[in-house]
Amino acid sequence: MKATQFGPKLRPLGILIGLLLLWQALVWVTGAPAYILPAPGQVGVVLLERWNSLAFHAGVTLVEILLGFLIGSLVGVFSALMIAIFQPLRSWLLPLLVMSQAIPVFALAPVLVLWLGYGMASKIAMASLIIFFPVTTSFHDGLQRTETGWLDLAQTCGASKWATFRHVRIPAALPALASGLRVAAAVAPIGAIIGEWVGSSAGLGHLMLNANARMQIDVMFAALTVLAALALLLYFLTDRFCRWLLPWSPEAGGNS
Amino acid sequence: MSYKGQPLFQDFNLELPAGLTSCLLGPSGVGKSSLLRVIAGLERGASGVVSRENRSPLTGKLAYMAQQDLLLPWLQLMDNVVLPDRLAGREVDMKRARRLLQLVGLDGHEAKLPSALSGGMRQRAALARTLYQDREVILMDEPFSSVDSITRLELQELTAELLRDRTVLLVTHDPFEALRIGHRLIVLAGQPVHIAEQVDLVQAPPRDIGSPEITSLHKQLIDSLRGVRQNLPAASLTS
């Protein structure tokens, strides 16, 4: 069918327009005042007028997100490898891991700000903390679920434990790691924003709190829009990167 | 090794003629694949000795080819063929890998990923990888059961040709396949596993589909397999 041929490319645009229309319709139908729900056009005007300030704060948040993503992912990959390589370590590390997730990251934010200050460090730590768990668990899962036939083959070839890791188990776990990274990309902004809410002097979260206090609801929505765009972009780029890196994986959807 | 508390193998002894292909037949669940895995050293909890006639051990002299091609999907064909050397930490021999891929009829596909190939081609690549290992004994576990019948016939011919003069133990559920490429056919019966029938064939494989030796033995072999399945004394088999 013709519709499906260019459908996928236009679909995101269609969704965006649909959401904007819904938003506008909601404003019209409810008659909500601008300090409760500003119209999309009004937010658009703020986006243009305050572009400089928004870009500056977005830059701060983006750096926090990216560094948190990088550090959290690296720590996650490292701990998954450690747990998989040193099996005895597993019974010690896994409960610790689960415990670290049982404490809501929200509750940790004030402590992190207290320890690491109002600057970027506490937000990066926050984002890393949120990210590291999904990355660790998905990569570790992937490492544990190597197809047994491949392990049999490695064994009959006389492969050492290390060679099996390097040539079979790690590459075989990369698609699982990729899905962990996708989740990480989706939740990374949460960490940064929570950190900024608890205490900061810059960033989109900071901007939103300030705007809220001054009843500049349209500014709040503008910041929210920029944040959503950043989060979407990060997810999209991560997804693209993983597909490009693992053309053979089933998620990449390609046969060749 | 046991199944439901019953030992699967007890005082079981299997002799393979050197340089020839032996085929293991028997009803499913009798333990053909398990036996192969024990010989390959893949089953823990099984004790047994695999040795040459002069009692020198064969550990590390065996290659194993399974029902699935076991090609690593992220490696190009060439890299899949030389994988055994990479795994064992040895120098890889790209020239030999290329020649083997040619031998199995896959020249021109060296740089492709396994997903770009048909099932038959993938199984041929697996055969090239097995040959690359260059082992004395080759264990094959229903290697052609997942391809269509014409491809299977081609693969059987290719295998018989390329594995000539090697000691091969092939597990199959297809009596016809055994008759085409086996020198010795061994029918297993269960509880505990024992050899119900053993037949040595004269004509050199791969045998033609219509060859008289095959047609005359085919029915008898099937009768024997039926008998084994019903736990009846197997019909006697002559060659």
Short mmCIF file of C-alpha atoms in Angstrom, two decimals:
data_model
loop_
_atom_site.label_atom_id
_atom_site.label_comp_id
_atom_site.label_asym_id
_atom_site.label_seq_id
_atom_site.Cartn_x
_atom_site.Cartn_y
_atom_site.Cartn_z
CA MET A 1 0.00 0.00 0.00
CA LYS A 2 1.17 3.49 -0.79
CA ALA A 3 0.25 4.95 2.58
CA THR A 4 2.64 2.67 4.41
CA GLN A 5 5.57 3.60 2.21
CA PHE A 6 6.07 7.12 3.47
CA GLY A 7 4.01 6.57 6.59
CA PRO A 8 6.87 5.80 8.97
CA LYS A 9 8.75 8.98 8.02
CA LEU A 10 5.80 11.29 8.42
CA ARG A 11 4.39 9.58 11.48
CA PRO A 12 6.43 11.52 14.12
CA LEU A 13 5.41 14.79 12.46
CA GLY A 14 1.80 13.65 12.42
CA ILE A 15 1.94 12.76 16.11
CA LEU A 16 3.49 16.16 16.92
CA ILE A 17 0.82 18.07 15.01
CA GLY A 18 -1.88 15.91 16.57
CA LEU A 19 -0.60 16.61 20.08
CA LEU A 20 -0.39 20.35 19.41
CA LEU A 21 -3.96 20.35 18.11
CA LEU A 22 -5.13 18.38 21.13
CA TRP A 23 -3.35 20.84 23.40
CA GLN A 24 -4.97 23.80 21.63
CA ALA A 25 -8.35 22.09 21.74
CA LEU A 26 -7.95 21.50 25.47
CA VAL A 27 -7.24 25.22 25.98
CA TRP A 28 -10.35 26.17 23.96
CA VAL A 29 -12.69 23.64 25.51
CA THR A 30 -11.72 24.12 29.15
CA GLY A 31 -11.13 27.85 28.80
CA ALA A 32 -8.22 27.47 31.21
CA PRO A 33 -6.45 30.74 31.99
CA ALA A 34 -2.92 31.20 30.62
CA TYR A 35 -1.38 30.82 34.10
CA ILE A 36 -2.77 27.27 34.30
CA LEU A 37 -2.44 26.04 30.73
CA PRO A 38 -0.86 28.39 28.18
CA ALA A 39 -1.76 27.84 24.53
CA PRO A 40 0.88 26.26 22.26
CA GLY A 41 1.20 29.49 20.29
CA GLN A 42 2.01 31.44 23.44
CA VAL A 43 4.68 28.91 24.42
CA GLY A 44 6.08 29.17 20.91
CA VAL A 45 6.42 32.92 21.32
CA VAL A 46 8.28 32.46 24.63
CA LEU A 47 10.54 29.89 22.96
CA LEU A 48 11.55 32.49 20.38
CA GLU A 49 11.80 35.46 22.77
CA ARG A 50 13.86 33.70 25.43
CA TRP A 51 15.88 31.56 23.07
CA ASN A 52 19.21 32.65 24.53
CA SER A 53 18.37 31.89 28.13
CA LEU A 54 16.65 28.62 27.21
CA ALA A 55 19.65 27.51 25.16
CA PHE A 56 22.04 28.28 28.00
CA HIS A 57 20.04 26.28 30.56
CA ALA A 58 19.43 23.48 28.07
CA GLY A 59 23.18 23.32 27.46
CA VAL A 60 23.83 22.88 31.19
CA THR A 61 21.22 20.13 31.46
CA LEU A 62 22.46 18.45 28.28
CA VAL A 63 26.03 18.27 29.60
CA GLU A 64 24.73 16.76 32.86
CA ILE A 65 22.64 14.23 30.97
CA LEU A 66 25.43 13.25 28.60
CA LEU A 67 28.10 12.92 31.29
CA GLY A 68 25.67 11.01 33.50
CA PHE A 69 24.79 8.76 30.58
CA LEU A 70 28.46 8.13 29.82
CA ILE A 71 29.54 7.48 33.41
CA GLY A 72 26.44 5.45 34.30
CA SER A 73 26.79 3.29 31.19
CA LEU A 74 30.49 2.69 31.73
CA VAL A 75 29.99 1.77 35.37
CA GLY A 76 27.05 -0.45 34.34
CA VAL A 77 29.06 -2.27 31.66
CA PHE A 78 31.96 -2.68 34.05
CA SER A 79 29.87 -4.10 36.91
CA ALA A 80 27.99 -6.47 34.57
CA LEU A 81 31.33 -7.80 33.32
CA MET A 82 32.67 -8.14 36.86
CA ILE A 83 29.59 -10.03 38.00
CA ALA A 84 29.72 -12.32 34.97
CA ILE A 85 33.47 -12.97 35.10
CA PHE A 86 33.83 -13.48 38.82
CA GLN A 87 30.83 -15.64 39.58
CA PRO A 88 31.52 -15.71 43.36
CA LEU A 89 31.29 -11.91 43.33
CA ARG A 90 27.77 -12.23 42.01
CA SER A 91 26.17 -13.30 45.26
CA TRP A 92 27.70 -10.21 46.92
CA LEU A 93 27.19 -7.65 44.20
CA LEU A 94 23.68 -8.50 43.06
CA PRO A 95 21.97 -7.87 46.43
CA LEU A 96 23.96 -4.65 46.73
CA LEU A 97 22.74 -3.65 43.32
CA VAL A 98 19.13 -4.35 44.14
CA MET A 99 19.47 -2.50 47.45
CA SER A 100 20.90 0.53 45.70
CA GLN A 101 17.75 0.58 43.60
CA ALA A 102 15.43 0.03 46.55
CA ILE A 103 16.39 3.49 47.82
CA PRO A 104 14.40 5.92 45.67
CA VAL A 105 16.81 8.14 43.79
CA PHE A 106 14.57 11.07 44.71
CA ALA A 107 15.45 10.49 48.35
CA LEU A 108 19.16 10.48 47.54
CA ALA A 109 19.07 13.79 45.69
CA PRO A 110 19.32 16.08 48.76
CA VAL A 111 22.23 14.03 50.11
CA LEU A 112 24.04 14.14 46.78
CA VAL A 113 23.55 17.90 46.55
CA LEU A 114 24.83 18.21 50.13
CA TRP A 115 27.95 16.18 49.32
CA LEU A 116 28.69 17.26 45.79
CA GLY A 117 27.40 20.82 45.85
CA TYR A 118 25.02 22.88 43.75
CA GLY A 119 27.08 22.48 40.60
CA MET A 120 26.91 19.86 37.88
CA ALA A 121 28.60 17.07 39.86
CA SER A 122 25.54 16.20 41.94
CA LYS A 123 23.31 16.08 38.83
CA ILE A 124 25.77 13.91 36.93
CA ALA A 125 25.96 11.57 39.92
CA MET A 126 22.17 11.47 40.00
CA ALA A 127 21.84 10.63 36.30
CA SER A 128 24.61 8.02 36.56
CA LEU A 129 22.86 6.38 39.50
CA ILE A 130 19.59 6.11 37.61
CA ILE A 131 21.24 4.80 34.47
CA PHE A 132 23.67 2.32 35.84
CA PHE A 133 21.06 -0.15 37.04
CA PRO A 134 19.22 -0.83 33.75
CA VAL A 135 22.54 -1.01 31.93
CA THR A 136 24.03 -3.46 34.43
CA THR A 137 21.01 -5.76 34.56
CA SER A 138 20.38 -5.91 30.83
CA PHE A 139 24.04 -6.47 29.94
CA HIS A 140 24.41 -9.04 32.71
CA ASP A 141 21.27 -10.80 31.47
CA GLY A 142 22.73 -10.87 27.97
CA LEU A 143 25.99 -12.32 29.26
CA GLN A 144 24.14 -15.06 31.13
CA ARG A 145 21.95 -16.02 28.19
CA THR A 146 24.49 -16.96 25.58
CA GLU A 147 23.08 -19.58 23.24
CA THR A 148 24.25 -22.90 24.64
CA GLY A 149 25.16 -24.22 21.19
CA TRP A 150 27.76 -21.47 20.80
CA LEU A 151 29.21 -22.31 24.20
CA ASP A 152 29.34 -26.00 23.22
CA LEU A 153 31.15 -25.07 20.03
CA ALA A 154 33.64 -22.95 21.97
CA GLN A 155 34.23 -25.82 24.36
CA THR A 156 34.90 -28.36 21.61
CA CYS A 157 37.29 -25.86 20.04
CA GLY A 158 39.24 -25.84 23.28
CA ALA A 159 38.48 -22.22 24.09
CA SER A 160 39.60 -20.78 27.41
CA LYS A 161 37.10 -18.94 29.61
CA TRP A 162 38.57 -15.64 28.46
CA ALA A 163 38.48 -16.52 24.78
CA THR A 164 34.85 -17.60 25.14
CA PHE A 165 34.09 -14.28 26.79
CA ARG A 166 35.87 -12.24 24.18
CA HIS A 167 34.71 -14.02 21.05
CA VAL A 168 31.30 -15.35 22.02
CA ARG A 169 29.69 -14.16 25.24
CA ILE A 170 30.43 -10.43 25.07
CA PRO A 171 29.50 -9.91 21.41
CA ALA A 172 26.41 -12.07 21.91
CA ALA A 173 25.35 -9.85 24.82
CA LEU A 174 25.68 -6.59 22.90
CA PRO A 175 22.04 -6.49 21.69
CA ALA A 176 20.95 -6.83 25.33
CA LEU A 177 23.35 -4.04 26.28
CA ALA A 178 21.88 -1.94 23.49
CA SER A 179 18.37 -2.27 24.90
CA GLY A 180 19.76 -1.33 28.31
CA LEU A 181 21.31 1.77 26.77
CA ARG A 182 17.99 2.69 25.16
CA VAL A 183 16.28 2.56 28.54
CA ALA A 184 19.18 4.54 30.00
CA ALA A 185 18.81 7.21 27.34
CA ALA A 186 15.12 7.50 28.20
CA VAL A 187 15.64 7.87 31.96
CA ALA A 188 18.86 9.91 31.99
CA PRO A 189 17.03 13.29 31.83
CA ILE A 190 15.04 12.33 34.94
CA GLY A 191 18.20 12.14 37.01
CA ALA A 192 19.50 15.48 35.83
CA ILE A 193 16.18 17.28 36.36
CA ILE A 194 15.62 15.88 39.87
CA GLY A 195 19.12 17.00 40.79
CA GLU A 196 18.38 20.47 39.50
CA TRP A 197 15.10 20.67 41.39
CA VAL A 198 16.74 19.87 44.69
CA GLY A 199 19.39 22.52 44.36
CA SER A 200 21.07 24.22 41.46
CA SER A 201 21.93 27.56 39.91
CA ALA A 202 21.45 26.61 36.26
CA GLY A 203 19.74 24.07 34.01
CA LEU A 204 16.25 23.52 32.65
CA GLY A 205 15.03 22.14 35.99
CA HIS A 206 16.29 25.27 37.72
CA LEU A 207 14.62 27.44 35.10
CA MET A 208 11.32 25.61 35.54
CA LEU A 209 11.32 26.00 39.33
CA ASN A 210 12.12 29.69 39.04
CA ALA A 211 9.45 30.27 36.41
CA ASN A 212 6.94 28.38 38.53
CA ALA A 213 7.70 30.56 41.54
CA ARG A 214 7.13 33.68 39.42
CA MET A 215 3.97 32.30 37.83
CA GLN A 216 5.64 32.37 34.39
CA ILE A 217 3.82 29.25 33.35
CA ASP A 218 4.53 29.82 29.67
CA VAL A 219 8.28 29.82 30.42
CA MET A 220 7.83 26.58 32.34
CA PHE A 221 6.15 25.00 29.35
CA ALA A 222 8.83 26.31 27.02
CA ALA A 223 11.53 24.72 29.22
CA LEU A 224 9.51 21.52 29.30
CA THR A 225 9.29 21.52 25.50
CA VAL A 226 13.04 21.95 25.14
CA LEU A 227 13.63 19.18 27.67
CA ALA A 228 11.30 16.82 25.83
CA ALA A 229 13.09 17.59 22.57
CA LEU A 230 16.46 16.87 24.20
CA ALA A 231 15.25 13.60 25.67
CA LEU A 232 13.76 12.48 22.35
CA LEU A 233 16.93 13.40 20.49
CA LEU A 234 19.09 11.49 22.95
CA TYR A 235 16.90 8.40 22.68
CA PHE A 236 16.78 8.61 18.90
CA LEU A 237 20.55 9.02 18.56
CA THR A 238 21.25 6.17 20.98
CA ASP A 239 18.86 3.93 19.10
CA ARG A 240 20.43 4.83 15.74
CA PHE A 241 23.94 4.34 17.09
CA CYS A 242 23.12 0.89 18.49
CA ARG A 243 21.50 -0.22 15.24
CA TRP A 244 24.45 1.03 13.25
CA LEU A 245 26.90 -0.71 15.53
CA LEU A 246 25.01 -4.04 15.61
CA PRO A 247 23.61 -4.50 12.12
CA TRP A 248 23.28 -8.23 12.79
CA SER A 249 21.09 -7.94 15.87
CA PRO A 250 17.37 -8.72 15.56
CA GLU A 251 16.49 -5.22 16.88
CA ALA A 252 18.34 -3.68 13.96
CA GLY A 253 15.63 -5.25 11.84
CA GLY A 254 17.98 -5.79 8.90
CA ASN A 255 18.80 -9.10 7.32
CA SER A 256 21.92 -7.89 5.63
CA MET B 1 24.54 -39.62 33.32
CA SER B 2 20.97 -40.49 34.11
CA TYR B 3 17.43 -39.80 33.10
CA LYS B 4 14.61 -39.97 35.67
CA GLY B 5 16.95 -41.67 38.10
CA GLN B 6 17.81 -44.39 35.63
CA PRO B 7 21.35 -44.42 34.33
CA LEU B 8 21.27 -43.72 30.60
CA PHE B 9 24.47 -45.55 29.78
CA GLN B 10 25.98 -48.45 31.67
CA ASP B 11 28.99 -50.46 30.50
CA PHE B 12 28.35 -49.11 27.07
CA ASN B 13 31.06 -49.65 24.51
CA LEU B 14 31.15 -48.25 21.00
CA GLU B 15 33.85 -48.95 18.44
CA LEU B 16 34.29 -46.68 15.45
CA PRO B 17 36.28 -47.89 12.45
CA ALA B 18 39.09 -45.39 11.82
CA GLY B 19 38.81 -43.37 8.64
CA LEU B 20 35.21 -44.42 8.05
CA THR B 21 31.79 -42.92 8.70
CA SER B 22 29.61 -44.54 11.34
CA CYS B 23 25.97 -43.60 11.65
CA LEU B 24 24.03 -43.77 14.90
CA LEU B 25 20.36 -44.54 14.44
CA GLY B 26 17.61 -45.19 16.92
CA PRO B 27 14.25 -43.95 18.15
CA SER B 28 14.18 -40.36 19.40
CA GLY B 29 14.95 -40.08 23.07
CA VAL B 30 17.10 -43.20 23.11
CA GLY B 31 20.20 -41.13 23.81
CA LYS B 32 21.92 -40.74 20.44
CA SER B 33 22.60 -37.06 20.88
CA SER B 34 23.53 -37.53 24.53
CA LEU B 35 26.04 -40.16 23.56
CA LEU B 36 27.55 -37.82 21.01
CA ARG B 37 27.74 -35.04 23.58
CA VAL B 38 29.41 -37.37 26.07
CA ILE B 39 32.00 -38.28 23.46
CA ALA B 40 32.49 -34.60 22.63
CA GLY B 41 33.08 -33.93 26.32
CA LEU B 42 30.06 -31.64 26.56
CA GLU B 43 28.21 -33.54 29.28
CA ARG B 44 29.32 -33.17 32.84
CA GLY B 45 28.35 -35.95 35.15
CA ALA B 46 29.19 -38.53 32.54
CA SER B 47 32.25 -40.66 32.90
CA GLY B 48 33.78 -42.53 30.06
CA VAL B 49 36.93 -42.90 28.06
CA VAL B 50 37.32 -41.87 24.46
CA SER B 51 40.49 -43.30 23.05
CA ARG B 52 42.22 -44.71 20.00
CA GLU B 53 42.80 -48.42 19.59
CA ASN B 54 46.19 -48.11 21.25
CA ARG B 55 44.47 -46.45 24.23
CA SER B 56 45.97 -43.02 23.61
CA PRO B 57 43.33 -40.46 24.55
CA LEU B 58 41.39 -38.50 21.94
CA THR B 59 40.65 -35.48 24.09
CA GLY B 60 41.01 -32.34 21.99
CA LYS B 61 41.11 -34.35 18.77
CA LEU B 62 37.39 -34.11 18.12
CA ALA B 63 35.33 -31.65 16.15
CA TYR B 64 31.62 -31.22 16.77
CA MET B 65 28.98 -30.16 14.30
CA ALA B 66 25.44 -29.66 15.56
CA GLN B 67 21.98 -29.51 14.07
CA GLN B 68 22.15 -25.71 14.12
CA ASP B 69 24.90 -24.15 12.08
CA LEU B 70 26.13 -22.27 15.18
CA LEU B 71 27.54 -19.53 12.99
CA LEU B 72 28.05 -16.37 14.99
CA PRO B 73 25.68 -13.81 13.46
CA TRP B 74 28.08 -10.89 13.96
CA LEU B 75 30.97 -12.49 12.09
CA GLN B 76 31.47 -12.61 8.34
CA LEU B 77 31.73 -16.11 6.88
CA MET B 78 35.52 -16.04 6.76
CA ASP B 79 35.72 -15.06 10.42
CA ASN B 80 33.22 -17.76 11.29
CA VAL B 81 35.35 -20.38 9.55
CA VAL B 82 38.53 -19.36 11.37
CA LEU B 83 36.70 -18.96 14.68
CA PRO B 84 38.03 -22.27 16.11
CA ASP B 85 41.59 -20.94 15.92
CA ARG B 86 40.59 -17.60 17.42
CA LEU B 87 38.86 -19.41 20.27
CA ALA B 88 41.84 -21.65 20.89
CA GLY B 89 44.19 -18.66 20.78
CA ARG B 90 46.05 -19.89 17.72
CA GLU B 91 47.22 -18.12 14.60
CA VAL B 92 44.45 -18.05 11.98
CA ASP B 93 45.00 -19.38 8.46
CA MET B 94 42.92 -17.21 6.15
CA LYS B 95 44.21 -18.96 3.05
CA ARG B 96 42.99 -22.34 4.20
CA ALA B 97 39.66 -20.88 5.27
CA ARG B 98 39.20 -19.35 1.81
CA ARG B 99 40.04 -22.67 0.18
CA LEU B 100 37.58 -24.53 2.39
CA LEU B 101 34.83 -22.06 1.59
CA GLN B 102 35.57 -22.67 -2.08
CA LEU B 103 35.45 -26.40 -1.46
CA VAL B 104 31.96 -26.20 0.02
CA GLY B 105 30.87 -23.95 -2.84
CA LEU B 106 30.71 -20.66 -0.98
CA ASP B 107 33.35 -18.65 -2.82
CA GLY B 108 32.19 -15.10 -3.31
CA HIS B 109 30.30 -15.15 -0.02
CA GLU B 110 33.35 -14.74 2.26
CA ALA B 111 32.41 -11.27 3.50
CA LYS B 112 28.72 -11.95 4.07
CA LEU B 113 27.01 -12.21 7.41
CA PRO B 114 25.30 -15.56 8.09
CA SER B 115 21.86 -13.92 8.03
CA ALA B 116 22.38 -13.13 4.34
CA LEU B 117 22.61 -16.85 3.48
CA SER B 118 20.09 -19.64 3.06
CA GLY B 119 19.88 -22.50 5.53
CA GLY B 120 21.74 -24.86 3.22
CA MET B 121 24.53 -22.35 2.64
CA ARG B 122 24.86 -21.77 6.35
CA GLN B 123 25.15 -25.48 7.00
CA ARG B 124 27.85 -25.63 4.32
CA ALA B 125 29.69 -22.82 6.07
CA ALA B 126 29.41 -24.82 9.29
CA LEU B 127 30.90 -27.78 7.43
CA ALA B 128 33.79 -25.58 6.29
CA ARG B 129 34.35 -24.47 9.87
CA THR B 130 34.34 -28.09 11.04
CA LEU B 131 36.84 -29.02 8.34
CA TYR B 132 38.97 -26.02 9.29
CA GLN B 133 39.40 -27.57 12.74
CA ASP B 134 41.15 -30.46 10.99
CA ARG B 135 40.45 -33.00 13.75
CA GLU B 136 40.89 -36.74 13.68
CA VAL B 137 37.33 -37.52 14.70
CA ILE B 138 34.29 -35.57 13.60
CA LEU B 139 31.05 -35.80 15.53
CA MET B 140 27.89 -34.72 13.74
CA ASP B 141 24.51 -34.37 15.41
CA GLU B 142 21.77 -34.44 12.77
CA PRO B 143 23.61 -31.80 10.78
CA PHE B 144 21.21 -31.75 7.85
CA SER B 145 17.86 -32.10 9.53
CA SER B 146 16.93 -28.44 9.25
CA VAL B 147 17.26 -28.07 5.47
CA ASP B 148 14.93 -29.11 2.64
CA SER B 149 15.34 -32.58 1.16
CA ILE B 150 17.11 -31.61 -2.08
CA THR B 151 19.60 -29.46 -0.20
CA ARG B 152 20.01 -32.35 2.21
CA LEU B 153 20.93 -34.72 -0.63
CA GLU B 154 23.55 -32.23 -1.85
CA LEU B 155 24.94 -31.74 1.62
CA GLN B 156 25.18 -35.50 2.13
CA GLU B 157 27.20 -35.88 -1.06
CA LEU B 158 29.44 -32.96 -0.14
CA THR B 159 29.98 -34.35 3.35
CA ALA B 160 30.77 -37.87 2.16
CA GLU B 161 33.27 -36.41 -0.27
CA LEU B 162 34.98 -33.97 2.08
CA LEU B 163 35.04 -36.24 5.11
CA ARG B 164 36.47 -39.21 3.22
CA ASP B 165 39.24 -40.88 5.21
CA ARG B 166 38.18 -39.23 8.45
CA THR B 167 36.59 -40.97 11.39
CA VAL B 168 33.07 -39.67 11.51
CA LEU B 169 30.27 -40.40 13.92
CA LEU B 170 26.98 -39.10 12.57
CA VAL B 171 23.77 -39.10 14.56
CA THR B 172 20.72 -39.15 12.33
CA HIS B 173 17.05 -40.00 12.56
CA ASP B 174 16.93 -40.65 8.84
CA PRO B 175 17.79 -44.26 7.85
CA PHE B 176 18.06 -43.14 4.26
CA GLU B 177 20.76 -40.62 5.14
CA ALA B 178 22.69 -43.27 7.04
CA LEU B 179 22.45 -45.61 4.05
CA ARG B 180 23.74 -42.94 1.71
CA ILE B 181 26.84 -41.84 3.57
CA GLY B 182 27.58 -44.38 6.32
CA HIS B 183 30.12 -47.20 6.22
CA ARG B 184 28.82 -48.65 9.43
CA LEU B 185 25.27 -48.31 10.67
CA ILE B 186 24.61 -48.70 14.37
CA VAL B 187 21.06 -48.99 15.69
CA LEU B 188 20.72 -48.06 19.34
CA ALA B 189 18.05 -49.39 21.68
CA GLY B 190 17.31 -48.09 25.13
CA GLN B 191 17.08 -48.81 28.85
CA PRO B 192 19.99 -48.98 29.30
CA VAL B 193 21.40 -47.98 25.94
CA HIS B 194 22.79 -50.88 23.96
CA ILE B 195 23.58 -51.66 20.35
CA ALA B 196 20.65 -53.47 18.79
CA GLU B 197 22.04 -53.83 15.29
CA GLN B 198 25.27 -53.16 13.53
CA VAL B 199 25.74 -53.28 9.79
CA ASP B 200 28.78 -52.62 7.62
CA LEU B 201 28.16 -51.50 4.07
CA VAL B 202 30.37 -52.40 1.16
CA GLN B 203 29.88 -49.82 -1.56
CA ALA B 204 31.74 -46.52 -1.14
CA PRO B 205 29.61 -43.51 -0.18
CA PRO B 206 27.96 -41.32 -1.25
CA ARG B 207 25.66 -43.99 -2.62
CA ASP B 208 23.10 -43.29 -5.27
CA ILE B 209 19.50 -42.97 -4.23
CA GLY B 210 18.59 -45.87 -6.50
CA SER B 211 21.54 -48.10 -5.66
CA PRO B 212 20.51 -51.71 -5.04
CA GLU B 213 22.35 -51.90 -1.73
CA ILE B 214 20.36 -48.98 -0.43
CA THR B 215 16.97 -50.19 -1.58
CA SER B 216 17.47 -53.65 -0.20
CA LEU B 217 18.59 -52.36 3.19
CA HIS B 218 16.21 -49.48 3.53
CA LYS B 219 13.16 -51.55 4.41
CA GLN B 220 15.08 -53.83 6.72
CA LEU B 221 16.59 -50.87 8.55
CA ILE B 222 13.20 -49.31 9.03
CA ASP B 223 11.81 -52.59 10.30
CA SER B 224 14.70 -52.80 12.72
CA LEU B 225 14.07 -49.26 13.96
CA ARG B 226 10.39 -50.08 14.39
CA GLY B 227 11.26 -53.17 16.35
CA VAL B 228 13.61 -51.24 18.61
CA ARG B 229 10.96 -48.66 19.26
CA GLN B 230 8.47 -51.29 20.32
CA ASN B 231 11.12 -52.87 22.50
CA LEU B 232 10.78 -56.05 20.48
CA PRO B 233 13.78 -58.06 19.39
CA ALA B 234 14.95 -56.31 16.28
CA ALA B 235 14.58 -58.00 12.94
CA SER B 236 17.91 -59.37 11.88
CA LEU B 237 19.75 -57.33 9.35
CA THR B 238 22.05 -58.64 6.70
CA SER B 239 24.15 -56.89 4.15
#
